[in-house]
Amino acid sequence: MSTKEKVYDILKESGSNFISGEEIANRIYVTRAAVWKAIKSLEKEDIKIEAITNKGYRLMETEKIINKAAIFNEINTEYAEFEYLKDIHIEAFQTVGSTNDLAREYANNGEKEAVFIADCQTKGRGRKGRDFYSPTSTGLYMSFLLFPHTDFAHATNYTCMAAECICRAIKKVTGIDTKIKWVNDIYYNDKKIAGILTEGIASLEDGRLSHVIIGAGINIYTPYDGFPDDIKKKAGALLANNVDSEVRDRLAGAIIGEFYKSYKEPDKYPFFEGYKEKSMLVGNYVKILPYGDSKEKNDYALVTGIDDECRLLIKYEDGRTDALSSGEVSVVKY
Ligand code: BTN
């Protein structure tokens, strides 16, 4: 392998991190001048390299395209026996405001299920009115538009179903075991790597849902410039930045496959046991934070389980028990 190739490999491996000329030189036993020469020849081959004094070098970000053919390839090879996936409507975009908003607009066109996927969102939304940081090339942002003809009360079940199916898909494609923090966050190595926002429209007359939109945002790689300050303690990524970018398309295909299996054939592919097994709160103490003023403030309790309506079962220190719905409270692991 030439010095140029070795330098390129090291830059790729470092992903979004800068690496100094000296460190590269030490790692491949050449002089710093030889590293500099190699960098210049890489640039002549149109490889874009960022060089900053006192920091070193890194490869410049290149936009990674969402590849719809690769997504269908995963579906058609791994989920070939599931007829309902054959004509699933998928729309893939580079940059959108929010895939949940696209799905909502599409819902006005009639009852056609669809999946919207984007590389980047400029107005990504999270729960509780928060923004969801959705930079280009490192995440996967997708929304399922469904017409389940069921009661509004079941909407939380779809959130839990999506969380469990995303974990299953991650395991299938990357071999990584992830955990679920009730109700909709996915964790890996104690960092949040994915969140889910379920939105729906229900009729006031009969409480039935006219449609449901399940939006999931997954941090596959660390964003090129890191996570913003307000989330950087909590947020993490699934994979190191040098792992093959095809993983993202495969993962999108597997999430669609796993989700549709549980959605269309709930008895054959139930999600609930898996959801409970992956729950990182059961057996732990939590601090309960109210939405509004409906519950006692900042109470502490032991999580004893999750019931089949996806409510968190808790026991307060004084022995009282309760079943919490996701719309009423949020909890922090204590
Ligand atoms: C959360 O963790 O608070 C939920 C985040 C949900 C983000 C996803 S990304 C795809 C879809 N589009 C959005 O605007 N939000 C959801």
PDB file of C-alpha atoms in Angstrom, residues 188-328:
ATOM      1  CA  TYR A 188     -27.188   2.544  22.901  1.00  0.00           C
ATOM      2  CA  ASN A 189     -24.223   2.787  25.285  1.00  0.00           C
ATOM      3  CA  ASP A 190     -26.322   5.013  27.589  1.00  0.00           C
ATOM      4  CA  LYS A 191     -26.895   7.600  24.843  1.00  0.00           C
ATOM      5  CA  LYS A 192     -30.126   8.361  23.016  1.00  0.00           C
ATOM      6  CA  ILE A 193     -29.684   7.317  19.411  1.00  0.00           C
ATOM      7  CA  ALA A 194     -33.298   7.489  18.197  1.00  0.00           C
ATOM      8  CA  GLY A 195     -36.639   9.053  19.025  1.00  0.00           C
ATOM      9  CA  ILE A 196     -40.183   8.584  17.785  1.00  0.00           C
ATOM     10  CA  LEU A 197     -42.959  11.129  17.343  1.00  0.00           C
ATOM     11  CA  THR A 198     -46.436   9.726  16.757  1.00  0.00           C
ATOM     12  CA  GLU A 199     -49.100  12.132  15.535  1.00  0.00           C
ATOM     13  CA  GLY A 200     -52.654  11.484  14.464  1.00  0.00           C
ATOM     14  CA  ILE A 201     -56.000  12.997  13.740  1.00  0.00           C
ATOM     15  CA  ALA A 202     -58.971  11.633  15.655  1.00  0.00           C
ATOM     16  CA  SER A 203     -62.641  12.335  15.154  1.00  0.00           C
ATOM     17  CA  LEU A 204     -64.220  14.137  18.116  1.00  0.00           C
ATOM     18  CA  GLU A 205     -67.444  12.230  17.514  1.00  0.00           C
ATOM     19  CA  ASP A 206     -66.260   8.665  17.962  1.00  0.00           C
ATOM     20  CA  GLY A 207     -62.629   9.082  19.086  1.00  0.00           C
ATOM     21  CA  ARG A 208     -61.444   7.060  16.099  1.00  0.00           C
ATOM     22  CA  LEU A 209     -58.228   7.877  14.327  1.00  0.00           C
ATOM     23  CA  SER A 210     -58.521   9.042  10.736  1.00  0.00           C
ATOM     24  CA  HIS A 211     -54.793   8.455  10.245  1.00  0.00           C
ATOM     25  CA  VAL A 212     -51.605   8.009  12.226  1.00  0.00           C
ATOM     26  CA  ILE A 213     -48.113   9.278  11.391  1.00  0.00           C
ATOM     27  CA  ILE A 214     -45.200   7.584  13.092  1.00  0.00           C
ATOM     28  CA  GLY A 215     -41.988   9.538  12.633  1.00  0.00           C
ATOM     29  CA  ALA A 216     -38.628   8.117  13.646  1.00  0.00           C
ATOM     30  CA  GLY A 217     -35.291   9.870  13.712  1.00  0.00           C
ATOM     31  CA  ILE A 218     -32.137   7.769  14.101  1.00  0.00           C
ATOM     32  CA  ASN A 219     -28.604   9.077  14.586  1.00  0.00           C
ATOM     33  CA  ILE A 220     -26.670   6.524  12.604  1.00  0.00           C
ATOM     34  CA  TYR A 221     -23.362   8.386  12.641  1.00  0.00           C
ATOM     35  CA  THR A 222     -22.126  11.301  14.734  1.00  0.00           C
ATOM     36  CA  PRO A 223     -22.970  14.556  12.892  1.00  0.00           C
ATOM     37  CA  TYR A 224     -19.996  15.994  11.084  1.00  0.00           C
ATOM     38  CA  ASP A 225     -19.740  18.938  13.470  1.00  0.00           C
ATOM     39  CA  GLY A 226     -20.891  16.997  16.528  1.00  0.00           C
ATOM     40  CA  PHE A 227     -24.229  17.307  18.331  1.00  0.00           C
ATOM     41  CA  PRO A 228     -25.414  20.801  19.363  1.00  0.00           C
ATOM     42  CA  ASP A 229     -24.563  21.874  22.928  1.00  0.00           C
ATOM     43  CA  ASP A 230     -28.071  21.411  24.313  1.00  0.00           C
ATOM     44  CA  ILE A 231     -28.191  17.697  23.420  1.00  0.00           C
ATOM     45  CA  LYS A 232     -24.562  16.643  23.316  1.00  0.00           C
ATOM     46  CA  LYS A 233     -24.521  15.071  26.795  1.00  0.00           C
ATOM     47  CA  LYS A 234     -27.509  12.908  26.021  1.00  0.00           C
ATOM     48  CA  ALA A 235     -27.277  12.167  22.276  1.00  0.00           C
ATOM     49  CA  GLY A 236     -25.210   9.437  20.677  1.00  0.00           C
ATOM     50  CA  ALA A 237     -24.844   7.563  17.411  1.00  0.00           C
ATOM     51  CA  LEU A 238     -25.252   3.945  16.464  1.00  0.00           C
ATOM     52  CA  LEU A 239     -22.107   3.484  14.374  1.00  0.00           C
ATOM     53  CA  ALA A 240     -18.605   4.883  14.022  1.00  0.00           C
ATOM     54  CA  ASN A 241     -18.380   7.379  11.156  1.00  0.00           C
ATOM     55  CA  ASN A 242     -16.212   5.174   8.972  1.00  0.00           C
ATOM     56  CA  VAL A 243     -18.781   2.365   8.710  1.00  0.00           C
ATOM     57  CA  ASP A 244     -20.168   1.828   5.217  1.00  0.00           C
ATOM     58  CA  SER A 245     -22.918   4.283   4.287  1.00  0.00           C
ATOM     59  CA  GLU A 246     -25.012   1.515   2.675  1.00  0.00           C
ATOM     60  CA  VAL A 247     -25.966   0.520   6.196  1.00  0.00           C
ATOM     61  CA  ARG A 248     -28.375   3.451   6.302  1.00  0.00           C
ATOM     62  CA  ASP A 249     -30.380   2.271   3.273  1.00  0.00           C
ATOM     63  CA  ARG A 250     -30.377  -1.317   4.511  1.00  0.00           C
ATOM     64  CA  LEU A 251     -31.583  -0.148   7.902  1.00  0.00           C
ATOM     65  CA  ALA A 252     -34.412   1.867   6.328  1.00  0.00           C
ATOM     66  CA  GLY A 253     -35.507  -1.271   4.418  1.00  0.00           C
ATOM     67  CA  ALA A 254     -35.300  -3.439   7.545  1.00  0.00           C
ATOM     68  CA  ILE A 255     -37.267  -0.920   9.654  1.00  0.00           C
ATOM     69  CA  ILE A 256     -40.016  -0.918   7.023  1.00  0.00           C
ATOM     70  CA  GLY A 257     -39.975  -4.749   6.893  1.00  0.00           C
ATOM     71  CA  GLU A 258     -39.999  -5.259  10.665  1.00  0.00           C
ATOM     72  CA  PHE A 259     -42.623  -2.586  11.267  1.00  0.00           C
ATOM     73  CA  TYR A 260     -45.029  -3.825   8.607  1.00  0.00           C
ATOM     74  CA  LYS A 261     -44.742  -7.416   9.873  1.00  0.00           C
ATOM     75  CA  SER A 262     -45.965  -6.385  13.334  1.00  0.00           C
ATOM     76  CA  TYR A 263     -48.486  -3.884  12.000  1.00  0.00           C
ATOM     77  CA  LYS A 264     -50.111  -6.207   9.446  1.00  0.00           C
ATOM     78  CA  GLU A 265     -49.753  -9.519  11.319  1.00  0.00           C
ATOM     79  CA  PRO A 266     -49.753  -8.597  15.025  1.00  0.00           C
ATOM     80  CA  ASP A 267     -50.592 -12.136  16.183  1.00  0.00           C
ATOM     81  CA  LYS A 268     -47.767 -13.720  14.211  1.00  0.00           C
ATOM     82  CA  TYR A 269     -45.188 -10.998  14.907  1.00  0.00           C
ATOM     83  CA  PRO A 270     -46.137  -9.489  18.272  1.00  0.00           C
ATOM     84  CA  PHE A 271     -43.991  -6.630  19.499  1.00  0.00           C
ATOM     85  CA  PHE A 272     -44.925  -6.353  23.142  1.00  0.00           C
ATOM     86  CA  GLU A 273     -42.719  -9.007  24.788  1.00  0.00           C
ATOM     87  CA  GLY A 274     -39.671  -7.654  22.928  1.00  0.00           C
ATOM     88  CA  TYR A 275     -40.587  -4.121  23.963  1.00  0.00           C
ATOM     89  CA  LYS A 276     -40.751  -5.122  27.628  1.00  0.00           C
ATOM     90  CA  GLU A 277     -37.507  -7.124  27.456  1.00  0.00           C
ATOM     91  CA  LYS A 278     -35.644  -4.133  26.039  1.00  0.00           C
ATOM     92  CA  SER A 279     -37.081  -1.667  28.508  1.00  0.00           C
ATOM     93  CA  MET A 280     -34.239  -0.024  30.393  1.00  0.00           C
ATOM     94  CA  LEU A 281     -36.448   1.431  33.140  1.00  0.00           C
ATOM     95  CA  VAL A 282     -37.989  -1.723  34.595  1.00  0.00           C
ATOM     96  CA  GLY A 283     -36.350  -2.472  37.956  1.00  0.00           C
ATOM     97  CA  ASN A 284     -34.893   1.050  38.193  1.00  0.00           C
ATOM     98  CA  TYR A 285     -35.865   4.129  40.187  1.00  0.00           C
ATOM     99  CA  VAL A 286     -37.146   7.078  38.170  1.00  0.00           C
ATOM    100  CA  LYS A 287     -37.909  10.701  38.815  1.00  0.00           C
ATOM    101  CA  ILE A 288     -41.366  11.569  37.496  1.00  0.00           C
ATOM    102  CA  LEU A 289     -41.772  14.918  35.809  1.00  0.00           C
ATOM    103  CA  PRO A 290     -45.338  16.069  35.190  1.00  0.00           C
ATOM    104  CA  TYR A 291     -46.789  17.515  32.003  1.00  0.00           C
ATOM    105  CA  GLY A 292     -48.724  20.468  33.386  1.00  0.00           C
ATOM    106  CA  ASP A 293     -49.837  20.104  37.010  1.00  0.00           C
ATOM    107  CA  SER A 294     -51.742  16.852  36.906  1.00  0.00           C
ATOM    108  CA  LYS A 295     -49.367  14.750  39.051  1.00  0.00           C
ATOM    109  CA  GLU A 296     -47.190  15.346  42.083  1.00  0.00           C
ATOM    110  CA  LYS A 297     -44.016  17.161  41.146  1.00  0.00           C
ATOM    111  CA  ASN A 298     -40.670  15.422  40.920  1.00  0.00           C
ATOM    112  CA  ASP A 299     -41.785  12.230  42.636  1.00  0.00           C
ATOM    113  CA  TYR A 300     -39.519   9.227  42.810  1.00  0.00           C
ATOM    114  CA  ALA A 301     -40.710   5.685  42.216  1.00  0.00           C
ATOM    115  CA  LEU A 302     -39.580   2.199  41.350  1.00  0.00           C
ATOM    116  CA  VAL A 303     -40.611   0.960  37.893  1.00  0.00           C
ATOM    117  CA  THR A 304     -42.191  -2.446  38.354  1.00  0.00           C
ATOM    118  CA  GLY A 305     -43.265  -3.145  34.771  1.00  0.00           C
ATOM    119  CA  ILE A 306     -45.142  -2.033  31.669  1.00  0.00           C
ATOM    120  CA  ASP A 307     -48.768  -3.067  31.165  1.00  0.00           C
ATOM    121  CA  ASP A 308     -50.338  -4.135  27.883  1.00  0.00           C
ATOM    122  CA  GLU A 309     -51.579  -0.589  27.230  1.00  0.00           C
ATOM    123  CA  CYS A 310     -47.907   0.503  27.296  1.00  0.00           C
ATOM    124  CA  ARG A 311     -48.372   2.288  30.636  1.00  0.00           C
ATOM    125  CA  LEU A 312     -45.457   2.444  33.039  1.00  0.00           C
ATOM    126  CA  LEU A 313     -46.221   0.603  36.288  1.00  0.00           C
ATOM    127  CA  ILE A 314     -44.619   2.260  39.272  1.00  0.00           C
ATOM    128  CA  LYS A 315     -44.441   1.954  43.064  1.00  0.00           C
ATOM    129  CA  TYR A 316     -43.842   5.092  45.125  1.00  0.00           C
ATOM    130  CA  GLU A 317     -41.657   5.009  48.227  1.00  0.00           C
ATOM    131  CA  ASP A 318     -44.750   5.021  50.469  1.00  0.00           C
ATOM    132  CA  GLY A 319     -46.064   1.876  48.787  1.00  0.00           C
ATOM    133  CA  ARG A 320     -48.696   3.461  46.527  1.00  0.00           C
ATOM    134  CA  THR A 321     -48.793   2.146  42.979  1.00  0.00           C
ATOM    135  CA  ASP A 322     -49.803   3.805  39.722  1.00  0.00           C
ATOM    136  CA  ALA A 323     -49.925   3.221  35.958  1.00  0.00           C
ATOM    137  CA  LEU A 324     -48.572   6.196  34.030  1.00  0.00           C
ATOM    138  CA  SER A 325     -49.573   7.132  30.493  1.00  0.00           C
ATOM    139  CA  SER A 326     -46.995   8.706  28.236  1.00  0.00           C
ATOM    140  CA  GLY A 327     -49.133  11.808  27.694  1.00  0.00           C
ATOM    141  CA  GLU A 328     -49.196  12.597  31.405  1.00  0.00           C
TER     142      GLU A 328
END
